[in-house]
């Protein structure tokens, strides 16, 4: 089974970040095949910082077996996130 992790990269007191976190947790209830890691932008693993430019928050990064499959910034609807996950076969 693939190791699937969704990183939600946040900043202090970011309400949009909390909203995206909630949306992902709701998606996870119906699709428990991935884990969610919430991390402050100061604590992001270096290999993610090297491959994803962090300019806006939240930044959501889909990682499968330590390979970045997709990333986006901002808050998207549940429907849009599910579509992205389907498109990248996550």
mmCIF file of C-alpha atoms in Angstrom:
data_model
loop_
_atom_site.group_PDB
_atom_site.id
_atom_site.type_symbol
_atom_site.label_atom_id
_atom_site.label_comp_id
_atom_site.label_asym_id
_atom_site.label_seq_id
_atom_site.Cartn_x
_atom_site.Cartn_y
_atom_site.Cartn_z
ATOM 1 C CA UNK A 1 0.000 0.000 0.000
ATOM 2 C CA UNK A 2 1.244 3.460 -0.879
ATOM 3 C CA UNK A 3 2.245 5.902 1.827
ATOM 4 C CA UNK A 4 0.038 8.934 1.143
ATOM 5 C CA UNK A 5 0.431 12.132 3.144
ATOM 6 C CA UNK A 6 -1.246 15.504 2.704
ATOM 7 C CA UNK A 7 0.849 18.322 4.170
ATOM 8 C CA UNK A 8 -1.056 21.446 5.127
ATOM 9 C CA UNK A 9 1.523 24.202 5.516
ATOM 10 C CA UNK A 10 0.195 27.041 7.641
ATOM 11 C CA UNK A 11 1.032 30.325 9.330
ATOM 12 C CA UNK A 12 0.153 31.563 12.804
ATOM 13 C CA UNK A 13 -3.561 32.360 13.314
ATOM 14 C CA UNK A 14 -4.397 31.721 9.645
ATOM 15 C CA UNK A 15 -8.172 31.286 9.380
ATOM 16 C CA UNK A 16 -7.976 30.064 5.774
ATOM 17 C CA UNK A 17 -5.506 27.423 6.957
ATOM 18 C CA UNK A 18 -7.974 26.202 9.600
ATOM 19 C CA UNK A 19 -10.710 26.052 6.958
ATOM 20 C CA UNK A 20 -8.555 23.959 4.595
ATOM 21 C CA UNK A 21 -7.584 21.686 7.474
ATOM 22 C CA UNK A 22 -11.282 21.122 8.246
ATOM 23 C CA UNK A 23 -12.114 20.382 4.594
ATOM 24 C CA UNK A 24 -9.309 17.822 4.328
ATOM 25 C CA UNK A 25 -10.345 16.106 7.556
ATOM 26 C CA UNK A 26 -13.906 15.835 6.235
ATOM 27 C CA UNK A 27 -12.616 14.275 3.000
ATOM 28 C CA UNK A 28 -10.447 11.902 5.030
ATOM 29 C CA UNK A 29 -13.515 10.578 6.886
ATOM 30 C CA UNK A 30 -14.818 9.144 3.588
ATOM 31 C CA UNK A 31 -11.375 8.238 2.251
ATOM 32 C CA UNK A 32 -9.096 7.100 5.113
ATOM 33 C CA UNK A 33 -6.276 6.053 2.767
ATOM 34 C CA UNK A 34 -4.096 9.084 3.524
ATOM 35 C CA UNK A 35 -2.777 10.925 6.551
ATOM 36 C CA UNK A 36 -2.795 14.660 7.148
ATOM 37 C CA UNK A 37 0.214 16.491 8.538
ATOM 38 C CA UNK A 38 -0.341 20.068 9.678
ATOM 39 C CA UNK A 39 2.912 22.017 9.865
ATOM 40 C CA UNK A 40 3.939 25.620 10.357
ATOM 41 C CA UNK A 41 5.903 27.048 7.430
ATOM 42 C CA UNK A 42 8.973 27.344 9.684
ATOM 43 C CA UNK A 43 8.932 23.586 10.312
ATOM 44 C CA UNK A 44 8.354 22.254 6.808
ATOM 45 C CA UNK A 45 10.692 19.425 5.824
ATOM 46 C CA UNK A 46 13.587 20.781 3.779
ATOM 47 C CA UNK A 47 12.885 18.493 0.816
ATOM 48 C CA UNK A 48 9.435 20.069 0.445
ATOM 49 C CA UNK A 49 10.821 23.627 0.715
ATOM 50 C CA UNK A 50 13.300 22.774 -2.023
ATOM 51 C CA UNK A 51 10.558 21.647 -4.411
ATOM 52 C CA UNK A 52 7.599 23.897 -3.529
ATOM 53 C CA UNK A 53 7.801 27.678 -3.406
ATOM 54 C CA UNK A 54 6.027 28.798 -0.230
ATOM 55 C CA UNK A 55 4.533 32.200 -1.005
ATOM 56 C CA UNK A 56 0.928 31.944 0.186
ATOM 57 C CA UNK A 57 -0.899 29.958 2.841
ATOM 58 C CA UNK A 58 -2.297 27.467 3.288
ATOM 59 C CA UNK A 59 -0.139 25.487 0.911
ATOM 60 C CA UNK A 60 -1.350 21.927 0.483
ATOM 61 C CA UNK A 61 1.092 19.306 -0.777
ATOM 62 C CA UNK A 62 0.085 15.793 -1.815
ATOM 63 C CA UNK A 63 2.942 13.330 -1.266
ATOM 64 C CA UNK A 64 2.914 9.655 -2.204
ATOM 65 C CA UNK A 65 5.877 7.464 -1.253
ATOM 66 C CA UNK A 66 7.996 10.582 -0.607
ATOM 67 C CA UNK A 67 7.257 12.010 -4.066
ATOM 68 C CA UNK A 68 5.336 15.272 -4.452
ATOM 69 C CA UNK A 69 2.382 14.573 -6.728
ATOM 70 C CA UNK A 70 0.643 17.965 -6.597
ATOM 71 C CA UNK A 71 0.412 21.152 -4.568
ATOM 72 C CA UNK A 72 -1.787 24.229 -4.401
ATOM 73 C CA UNK A 73 -2.162 27.370 -2.331
ATOM 74 C CA UNK A 74 -5.254 28.895 -0.811
ATOM 75 C CA UNK A 75 -8.539 27.355 0.225
ATOM 76 C CA UNK A 76 -10.449 25.202 -2.237
ATOM 77 C CA UNK A 77 -13.881 23.649 -1.932
ATOM 78 C CA UNK A 78 -14.322 20.040 -0.876
ATOM 79 C CA UNK A 79 -15.578 19.200 -4.371
ATOM 80 C CA UNK A 80 -12.492 20.741 -6.027
ATOM 81 C CA UNK A 81 -10.066 18.937 -3.680
ATOM 82 C CA UNK A 82 -11.794 15.597 -4.327
ATOM 83 C CA UNK A 83 -11.520 16.265 -8.082
ATOM 84 C CA UNK A 84 -7.789 16.999 -7.761
ATOM 85 C CA UNK A 85 -7.259 13.842 -5.710
ATOM 86 C CA UNK A 86 -9.098 11.814 -8.334
ATOM 87 C CA UNK A 87 -7.125 13.407 -11.194
ATOM 88 C CA UNK A 88 -3.759 12.609 -9.596
ATOM 89 C CA UNK A 89 -4.933 9.159 -8.482
ATOM 90 C CA UNK A 90 -4.292 9.963 -4.853
#
